Amino acid sequence: MNKNYDVIVVGAGTSGMMAAITAAQQGARVLLIEKNKKIGKKLLLTGGGRCNVTNNRPVDDLVAHIPGNGKFLYSTFSQFNNFDVMTFFNDLGVALKEEDHGRMFPVTDKSKTIVEALLNTINEQEVTLLTNTVVTKLIHDGQQIRGVRTELEEFSAPSVILTTGGRTYPSTGSTGDGYKMAKKVGHTITPLYPTESPLISEDEFIQARTLQGISLQDIDLTVLNAQRKPVVTHTMDLLFTHFGVSGPAALRCSSFVNIALKDGPVSVVIDSYPQQTIAALTASLQEAAQSKKQLNNALSGFLPERLMTFFIDRLGLSEMIAEKVPLDGLIALATLMKGFEINIVRTFPIEKSFVTGGGIHLKEINPKTMESKKINGLYFAGELIDINGYTGGFNITAAFCTGHVSGKNAAETASYFAY
Ligand SMILES: Cc1cc2nc3c(=O)[nH]c(=O)nc-3n(C[C@H](O)[C@H](O)[C@H](O)COP(=O)(O)OP(=O)(O)OC[C@H]3O[C@@H](n4cnc5c(N)ncnc54)[C@H](O)[C@@H]3O)c2cc1C
């Protein structure tokens, strides 16, 4: 097997596949090394197995949906963005469709369609693909990258792109090898933490599983920090589980929860009626309570039945006939419906979360090229760097786009060595 290449890409995940294709399209001889037997294992899992390939939002929105240092990507997105990702797949004959919140999927509803299209392109571009092979070390002379070492042999190239991913779902191959390799060559790794992760509570009603299985649509979920200041609010769906809360609103709040937990206790507050004031909601409750039924029956339809019963019990109104409930009881109920607080003790661990927060320090990466500022010819892309976005295609977009930019520049750097 040939040992000399222009560009070596380490990790055939979302960003690595795109990096390898782009470098090859620039004319580089590319080696793509993957530790798994198959490529794109994590990408196959996304969007519930349908591959949330990107998001159809303007670039400013993309950045806003990447709370972990999204602004660093402005330069990347000016070169290659979500619309380019869509064009890329359309040009490969993969039709995409838009769903809620701008999420884009292949019309086949199968992740395989996306990974197969990438694999076919990798083959067409004559990228050398080496699977079942673990890269263990970056070879360099202190200034310039020279290649990589695997468990068995060495390969050389003037450009190496590290795309080994984060530390979530290690069964997909992302076990954090890239952090260690980057650290060894002098890079700083900012603390890693779980993001896009369900929230765990030890509140009594959670442990008693009172609300397990209830889902709420388009609620506001707000994170309160130790000073009880609101840190962030997300309007999305929420699910009560046996351990706490999950669903899109909880996942989106999770990175803020983990950051806030460093300073003390954290809670989340559910506003089930974000479009109404307490006064307006009280008025609606008052109208519905003009009834001789028990309060929870009179108010059925305002909330899932078990949640309403739970609130009514909590306020000591459970045995009451609706029309007998005093106004301050209804005000208290409206207040609880708009401000139900749950204490959060932690999120799921990083291995069971969707996205890794933290990573290679961005000050050490050139945002225009994705090249290391410490070792010439070393590039980074994907979740490995200190960037994290919301699920909904934002991480995948960041990975594809940084993959493209690193691939293009790595090929250009390598071309100087050809003379
Ligand atoms: C269940 C799940 C659902 C998700 N859903 C969404 C979603 O809907 N929207 C969204 O935006 N994001 C989602 N994400 C996150 C998204 O999938 C990742 O952010 C993205 O795929 C990261 O791409 P990457 O190229 O950085 O890393 P990966 O795709 O993880 O690729 C890294 C690759 O490097 C290989 N590798 C690692 N170390 C070595 C080594 N030493 N030698 C050789 N190869 C190595 C790994 O085997 C792997 O193939 C989800 C994640 C999970 C786990």
CSV table of N, CA and C in Angstrom, one decimal, residues 287-404:
chain,number,residue,atom,x,y,z
A,287,GLU,N,-63.4,31.3,33.6
A,287,GLU,CA,-64.6,31.0,32.7
A,287,GLU,C,-64.9,29.5,32.7
A,288,ALA,N,-63.9,28.7,32.6
A,288,ALA,CA,-64.1,27.2,32.5
A,288,ALA,C,-64.6,26.7,33.9
A,289,ALA,N,-64.2,27.4,34.9
A,289,ALA,CA,-64.6,26.9,36.3
A,289,ALA,C,-66.0,27.3,36.7
A,290,GLN,N,-66.7,27.9,35.8
A,290,GLN,CA,-68.2,28.2,36.1
A,290,GLN,C,-68.9,26.9,36.0
A,291,SER,N,-68.7,25.9,36.8
A,291,SER,CA,-69.2,24.6,36.6
A,291,SER,C,-69.4,23.9,37.9
A,292,LYS,N,-70.3,22.9,37.9
A,292,LYS,CA,-70.5,22.1,39.2
A,292,LYS,C,-69.6,20.9,39.2
A,293,LYS,N,-68.8,20.7,38.2
A,293,LYS,CA,-67.9,19.5,38.1
A,293,LYS,C,-66.8,19.7,39.1
A,294,GLN,N,-66.1,18.6,39.3
A,294,GLN,CA,-64.8,18.8,40.1
A,294,GLN,C,-63.8,19.6,39.3
A,295,LEU,N,-62.9,20.3,40.0
A,295,LEU,CA,-62.1,21.3,39.3
A,295,LEU,C,-61.3,20.6,38.1
A,296,ASN,N,-60.7,19.5,38.4
A,296,ASN,CA,-59.9,18.9,37.3
A,296,ASN,C,-60.7,18.5,36.1
A,297,ASN,N,-62.0,18.1,36.3
A,297,ASN,CA,-62.8,17.8,35.2
A,297,ASN,C,-63.2,19.1,34.4
A,298,ALA,N,-63.5,20.1,35.2
A,298,ALA,CA,-63.9,21.4,34.6
A,298,ALA,C,-62.8,22.0,33.7
A,299,LEU,N,-61.6,21.7,34.2
A,299,LEU,CA,-60.4,22.3,33.5
A,299,LEU,C,-59.8,21.4,32.5
A,300,SER,N,-60.4,20.2,32.2
A,300,SER,CA,-59.8,19.3,31.2
A,300,SER,C,-59.6,20.0,29.9
A,301,GLY,N,-58.5,19.8,29.3
A,301,GLY,CA,-58.2,20.5,28.0
A,301,GLY,C,-57.2,21.5,28.1
A,302,PHE,N,-57.0,22.0,29.3
A,302,PHE,CA,-56.0,23.1,29.5
A,302,PHE,C,-54.6,22.5,29.5
A,303,LEU,N,-54.5,21.3,30.0
A,303,LEU,CA,-53.2,20.6,30.1
A,303,LEU,C,-53.5,19.1,30.1
A,304,PRO,N,-52.4,18.2,29.8
A,304,PRO,CA,-52.7,16.8,29.9
A,304,PRO,C,-53.2,16.5,31.3
A,305,GLU,N,-54.2,15.6,31.4
A,305,GLU,CA,-55.0,15.4,32.6
A,305,GLU,C,-54.1,15.1,33.8
A,306,ARG,N,-53.1,14.3,33.7
A,306,ARG,CA,-52.3,13.9,34.9
A,306,ARG,C,-51.5,15.1,35.4
A,307,LEU,N,-51.1,16.0,34.5
A,307,LEU,CA,-50.4,17.2,34.9
A,307,LEU,C,-51.3,18.2,35.6
A,308,MET,N,-52.5,18.3,35.1
A,308,MET,CA,-53.5,19.2,35.7
A,308,MET,C,-53.8,18.7,37.1
A,309,THR,N,-54.1,17.4,37.2
A,309,THR,CA,-54.4,16.8,38.5
A,309,THR,C,-53.3,17.1,39.5
A,310,PHE,N,-52.0,16.9,39.0
A,310,PHE,CA,-50.9,17.1,39.9
A,310,PHE,C,-50.8,18.5,40.4
A,311,PHE,N,-51.0,19.5,39.5
A,311,PHE,CA,-51.0,20.9,39.9
A,311,PHE,C,-52.1,21.2,40.9
A,312,ILE,N,-53.3,20.7,40.6
A,312,ILE,CA,-54.4,20.9,41.5
A,312,ILE,C,-54.2,20.3,42.9
A,313,ASP,N,-53.6,19.1,42.9
A,313,ASP,CA,-53.3,18.4,44.2
A,313,ASP,C,-52.3,19.3,44.9
A,314,ARG,N,-51.3,19.7,44.2
A,314,ARG,CA,-50.2,20.5,44.8
A,314,ARG,C,-50.7,21.8,45.5
A,315,LEU,N,-51.8,22.3,44.9
A,315,LEU,CA,-52.3,23.6,45.5
A,315,LEU,C,-53.5,23.3,46.5
A,316,GLY,N,-53.7,22.0,46.8
A,316,GLY,CA,-54.7,21.6,47.7
A,316,GLY,C,-56.1,21.9,47.3
A,317,LEU,N,-56.3,21.9,45.9
A,317,LEU,CA,-57.7,22.2,45.4
A,317,LEU,C,-58.4,21.0,44.9
A,318,SER,N,-57.8,19.8,45.2
A,318,SER,CA,-58.3,18.6,44.5
A,318,SER,C,-59.7,18.2,44.7
A,319,GLU,N,-60.2,18.4,45.9
A,319,GLU,CA,-61.5,17.9,46.2
A,319,GLU,C,-62.6,18.9,45.9
A,320,MET,N,-62.2,20.0,45.3
A,320,MET,CA,-63.2,21.1,45.2
A,320,MET,C,-64.0,21.1,44.0
A,321,ILE,N,-65.3,21.5,44.1
A,321,ILE,CA,-66.1,21.8,43.0
A,321,ILE,C,-65.7,23.1,42.3
A,322,ALA,N,-65.6,23.1,41.0
A,322,ALA,CA,-64.9,24.1,40.3
A,322,ALA,C,-65.5,25.5,40.7
A,323,GLU,N,-66.8,25.7,40.7
A,323,GLU,CA,-67.3,27.0,40.9
A,323,GLU,C,-67.1,27.6,42.3
A,324,LYS,N,-66.7,26.6,43.2
A,324,LYS,CA,-66.4,27.0,44.6
A,324,LYS,C,-64.9,27.5,44.8
A,325,VAL,N,-64.1,27.2,43.8
A,325,VAL,CA,-62.7,27.6,44.0
A,325,VAL,C,-62.5,29.1,44.0
A,326,PRO,N,-61.9,29.6,45.0
A,326,PRO,CA,-61.8,31.1,45.1
A,326,PRO,C,-60.8,31.6,44.0
A,327,LEU,N,-60.9,32.9,43.7
A,327,LEU,CA,-60.1,33.5,42.7
A,327,LEU,C,-58.6,33.3,43.0
A,328,ASP,N,-58.2,33.5,44.2
A,328,ASP,CA,-56.7,33.3,44.5
A,328,ASP,C,-56.3,31.9,44.2
A,329,GLY,N,-57.2,30.9,44.3
A,329,GLY,CA,-56.8,29.5,44.0
A,329,GLY,C,-56.6,29.4,42.5
A,330,LEU,N,-57.4,30.1,41.7
A,330,LEU,CA,-57.2,30.0,40.2
A,330,LEU,C,-56.0,30.8,39.8
A,331,ILE,N,-55.7,31.9,40.5
A,331,ILE,CA,-54.5,32.7,40.2
A,331,ILE,C,-53.3,31.8,40.5
A,332,ALA,N,-53.3,31.1,41.6
A,332,ALA,CA,-52.2,30.2,42.0
A,332,ALA,C,-52.0,29.1,40.9
A,333,LEU,N,-53.1,28.6,40.4
A,333,LEU,CA,-53.0,27.6,39.4
A,333,LEU,C,-52.4,28.1,38.1
A,334,ALA,N,-52.9,29.3,37.7
A,334,ALA,CA,-52.3,29.9,36.5
A,334,ALA,C,-50.9,30.2,36.7
A,335,THR,N,-50.5,30.6,37.9
A,335,THR,CA,-49.1,30.9,38.2
A,335,THR,C,-48.2,29.7,38.1
A,336,LEU,N,-48.8,28.6,38.6
A,336,LEU,CA,-48.0,27.3,38.5
A,336,LEU,C,-48.0,26.8,37.1
A,337,MET,N,-49.0,27.0,36.3
A,337,MET,CA,-49.0,26.5,34.9
A,337,MET,C,-48.0,27.3,34.1
A,338,LYS,N,-47.8,28.5,34.5
A,338,LYS,CA,-46.8,29.4,33.8
A,338,LYS,C,-45.4,29.4,34.5
A,339,GLY,N,-45.3,28.7,35.6
A,339,GLY,CA,-44.0,28.7,36.3
A,339,GLY,C,-43.7,27.5,37.2
A,340,PHE,N,-43.7,26.3,36.5
A,340,PHE,CA,-43.5,25.1,37.3
A,340,PHE,C,-42.0,24.8,37.3
A,341,GLU,N,-41.5,24.8,38.5
A,341,GLU,CA,-40.0,24.7,38.7
A,341,GLU,C,-39.6,23.3,39.0
A,342,ILE,N,-38.5,22.9,38.4
A,342,ILE,CA,-38.0,21.5,38.6
A,342,ILE,C,-36.5,21.7,38.9
A,343,ASN,N,-36.0,21.1,40.0
A,343,ASN,CA,-34.6,21.2,40.3
A,343,ASN,C,-33.8,20.1,39.5
A,344,ILE,N,-32.7,20.6,38.9
A,344,ILE,CA,-31.9,19.7,38.1
A,344,ILE,C,-30.6,19.4,38.7
A,345,VAL,N,-30.3,18.1,38.9
A,345,VAL,CA,-29.0,17.8,39.6
A,345,VAL,C,-27.9,17.6,38.6
A,346,ARG,N,-28.2,17.1,37.4
A,346,ARG,CA,-27.1,16.9,36.4
A,346,ARG,C,-27.8,16.5,35.1
A,347,THR,N,-27.0,16.4,34.0
A,347,THR,CA,-27.5,15.9,32.8
A,347,THR,C,-27.1,14.4,32.6
A,348,PHE,N,-27.4,13.8,31.6
A,348,PHE,CA,-26.8,12.5,31.3
A,348,PHE,C,-25.3,12.6,31.1
A,349,PRO,N,-24.5,11.6,31.3
A,349,PRO,CA,-23.0,11.7,31.1
A,349,PRO,C,-22.7,11.9,29.7
A,350,ILE,N,-21.5,12.4,29.4
A,350,ILE,CA,-21.1,12.7,28.0
A,350,ILE,C,-21.4,11.6,27.0
A,351,GLU,N,-21.1,10.4,27.5
A,351,GLU,CA,-21.2,9.2,26.6
A,351,GLU,C,-22.6,9.0,26.1
A,352,LYS,N,-23.6,9.4,26.9
A,352,LYS,CA,-25.0,9.2,26.6
A,352,LYS,C,-25.7,10.5,26.1
A,353,SER,N,-24.9,11.5,25.8
A,353,SER,CA,-25.4,12.8,25.3
A,353,SER,C,-25.2,12.8,23.8
A,354,PHE,N,-25.8,13.8,23.1
A,354,PHE,CA,-25.7,13.8,21.7
A,354,PHE,C,-24.4,14.5,21.2
A,355,VAL,N,-24.0,15.6,21.9
A,355,VAL,CA,-23.0,16.4,21.4
A,355,VAL,C,-22.0,16.8,22.6
A,356,THR,N,-20.7,16.8,22.2
A,356,THR,CA,-19.7,17.2,23.2
A,356,THR,C,-19.5,18.7,23.2
A,357,GLY,N,-19.6,19.3,24.4
A,357,GLY,CA,-19.2,20.7,24.5
A,357,GLY,C,-17.7,20.8,24.9
A,358,GLY,N,-17.0,21.9,24.5
A,358,GLY,CA,-15.6,22.0,24.7
A,358,GLY,C,-14.8,21.3,23.6
A,359,GLY,N,-13.5,21.4,23.6
A,359,GLY,CA,-12.7,20.8,22.6
A,359,GLY,C,-11.5,21.6,22.3
A,360,ILE,N,-10.9,21.4,21.1
A,360,ILE,CA,-9.7,22.1,20.8
A,360,ILE,C,-9.9,23.6,20.8
A,361,HIS,N,-9.0,24.3,21.6
A,361,HIS,CA,-9.2,25.8,21.8
A,361,HIS,C,-9.2,26.5,20.5
A,362,LEU,N,-10.2,27.4,20.3
A,362,LEU,CA,-10.4,28.0,19.0
A,362,LEU,C,-9.3,29.1,18.7
A,363,LYS,N,-8.7,29.6,19.8
A,363,LYS,CA,-7.6,30.6,19.6
A,363,LYS,C,-6.4,29.9,18.9
A,364,GLU,N,-6.4,28.6,18.9
A,364,GLU,CA,-5.2,27.9,18.3
A,364,GLU,C,-5.5,27.4,16.9
A,365,ILE,N,-6.7,27.9,16.4
A,365,ILE,CA,-7.1,27.4,15.0
A,365,ILE,C,-7.4,28.7,14.2
A,366,ASN,N,-6.8,28.7,13.0
A,366,ASN,CA,-7.1,29.8,12.0
A,366,ASN,C,-8.5,29.6,11.5
A,367,PRO,N,-9.5,30.5,11.8
A,367,PRO,CA,-10.9,30.3,11.4
A,367,PRO,C,-11.1,30.3,9.9
A,368,LYS,N,-10.1,30.9,9.1
A,368,LYS,CA,-10.3,31.0,7.7
A,368,LYS,C,-10.0,29.6,7.0
A,369,THR,N,-9.0,28.9,7.6
A,369,THR,CA,-8.5,27.7,7.0
A,369,THR,C,-8.7,26.4,7.8
A,370,MET,N,-9.0,26.6,9.1
A,370,MET,CA,-9.1,25.5,10.1
A,370,MET,C,-7.7,24.9,10.3
A,371,GLU,N,-6.6,25.6,10.0
A,371,GLU,CA,-5.3,25.1,10.3
A,371,GLU,C,-4.9,25.4,11.7
A,372,SER,N,-4.1,24.5,12.2
A,372,SER,CA,-3.5,24.7,13.6
A,372,SER,C,-2.6,25.9,13.5
A,373,LYS,N,-2.6,26.7,14.6
A,373,LYS,CA,-1.6,27.8,14.7
A,373,LYS,C,-0.3,27.3,15.3
A,374,LYS,N,-0.3,26.0,15.7
A,374,LYS,CA,0.9,25.5,16.4
A,374,LYS,C,1.7,24.6,15.5
A,375,ILE,N,1.0,23.8,14.6
A,375,ILE,CA,1.8,22.9,13.7
A,375,ILE,C,1.3,23.2,12.3
A,376,ASN,N,2.2,23.6,11.4
A,376,ASN,CA,1.8,23.8,10.1
A,376,ASN,C,1.3,22.6,9.4
A,377,GLY,N,0.3,22.7,8.6
A,377,GLY,CA,-0.2,21.5,7.8
A,377,GLY,C,-1.2,20.6,8.6
A,378,LEU,N,-1.4,21.0,9.9
A,378,LEU,CA,-2.4,20.2,10.7
A,378,LEU,C,-3.7,21.0,10.7
A,379,TYR,N,-4.7,20.3,10.4
A,379,TYR,CA,-6.1,20.9,10.3
A,379,TYR,C,-7.0,20.2,11.2
A,380,PHE,N,-8.1,20.9,11.6
A,380,PHE,CA,-9.1,20.3,12.4
A,380,PHE,C,-10.5,20.6,11.8
A,381,ALA,N,-11.5,19.7,12.1
A,381,ALA,CA,-12.8,19.9,11.7
A,381,ALA,C,-13.8,19.1,12.6
A,382,GLY,N,-15.0,19.5,12.6
A,382,GLY,CA,-16.1,18.8,13.3
A,382,GLY,C,-16.2,19.0,14.8
A,383,GLU,N,-16.8,18.1,15.5
A,383,GLU,CA,-17.1,18.2,16.9
A,383,GLU,C,-15.8,18.2,17.8
A,384,LEU,N,-14.7,17.8,17.2
A,384,LEU,CA,-13.4,17.8,18.0
A,384,LEU,C,-13.1,19.2,18.4
A,385,ILE,N,-13.4,20.3,17.7
A,385,ILE,CA,-13.1,21.6,18.1
A,385,ILE,C,-14.1,22.2,19.0
A,386,ASP,N,-13.8,23.3,19.7
A,386,ASP,CA,-14.6,23.8,20.8
A,386,ASP,C,-15.9,24.5,20.2
A,387,ILE,N,-16.7,23.7,19.6
A,387,ILE,CA,-18.0,24.2,19.0
A,387,ILE,C,-19.1,23.2,19.3
A,388,ASN,N,-20.2,23.6,19.7
A,388,ASN,CA,-21.4,22.7,19.9
A,388,ASN,C,-22.6,23.4,19.5
A,389,GLY,N,-23.5,22.7,18.8
A,389,GLY,CA,-24.8,23.3,18.4
A,389,GLY,C,-25.9,22.5,18.9
A,390,TYR,N,-27.1,23.0,18.6
A,390,TYR,CA,-28.3,22.3,18.9
A,390,TYR,C,-28.5,21.1,17.9
A,391,THR,N,-29.2,20.1,18.4
A,391,THR,CA,-29.6,19.1,17.4
A,391,THR,C,-30.6,19.8,16.4
A,392,GLY,N,-30.8,19.2,15.3
A,392,GLY,CA,-31.6,19.9,14.3
A,392,GLY,C,-30.8,20.2,13.0
A,393,GLY,N,-29.6,19.5,13.0
A,393,GLY,CA,-28.8,19.7,11.8
A,393,GLY,C,-27.7,20.7,12.0
A,394,PHE,N,-27.6,21.3,13.1
A,394,PHE,CA,-26.6,22.4,13.3
A,394,PHE,C,-25.2,21.9,13.5
A,395,ASN,N,-25.1,20.8,14.2
A,395,ASN,CA,-23.7,20.2,14.4
A,395,ASN,C,-23.3,19.5,13.1
A,396,ILE,N,-24.2,18.9,12.4
A,396,ILE,CA,-23.9,18.2,11.2
A,396,ILE,C,-23.4,19.3,10.1
A,397,THR,N,-24.1,20.4,10.1
A,397,THR,CA,-23.8,21.5,9.2
A,397,THR,C,-22.4,22.0,9.5
A,398,ALA,N,-22.1,22.2,10.8
A,398,ALA,CA,-20.8,22.7,11.3
A,398,ALA,C,-19.7,21.7,10.8
A,399,ALA,N,-20.0,20.4,11.0
A,399,ALA,CA,-19.1,19.4,10.7
A,399,ALA,C,-18.8,19.3,9.1
A,400,PHE,N,-19.9,19.3,8.4
A,400,PHE,CA,-19.7,19.3,6.9
A,400,PHE,C,-18.9,20.5,6.4
A,401,CYS,N,-19.3,21.7,7.0
A,401,CYS,CA,-18.7,22.9,6.5
A,401,CYS,C,-17.2,23.1,6.9
A,402,THR,N,-16.9,22.8,8.2
A,402,THR,CA,-15.5,22.9,8.6
A,402,THR,C,-14.7,21.8,7.9
A,403,GLY,N,-15.4,20.6,7.6
A,403,GLY,CA,-14.8,19.6,6.8
A,403,GLY,C,-14.4,20.1,5.4
A,404,HIS,N,-15.3,20.8,4.8
A,404,HIS,CA,-15.1,21.3,3.4
A,404,HIS,C,-13.9,22.3,3.4
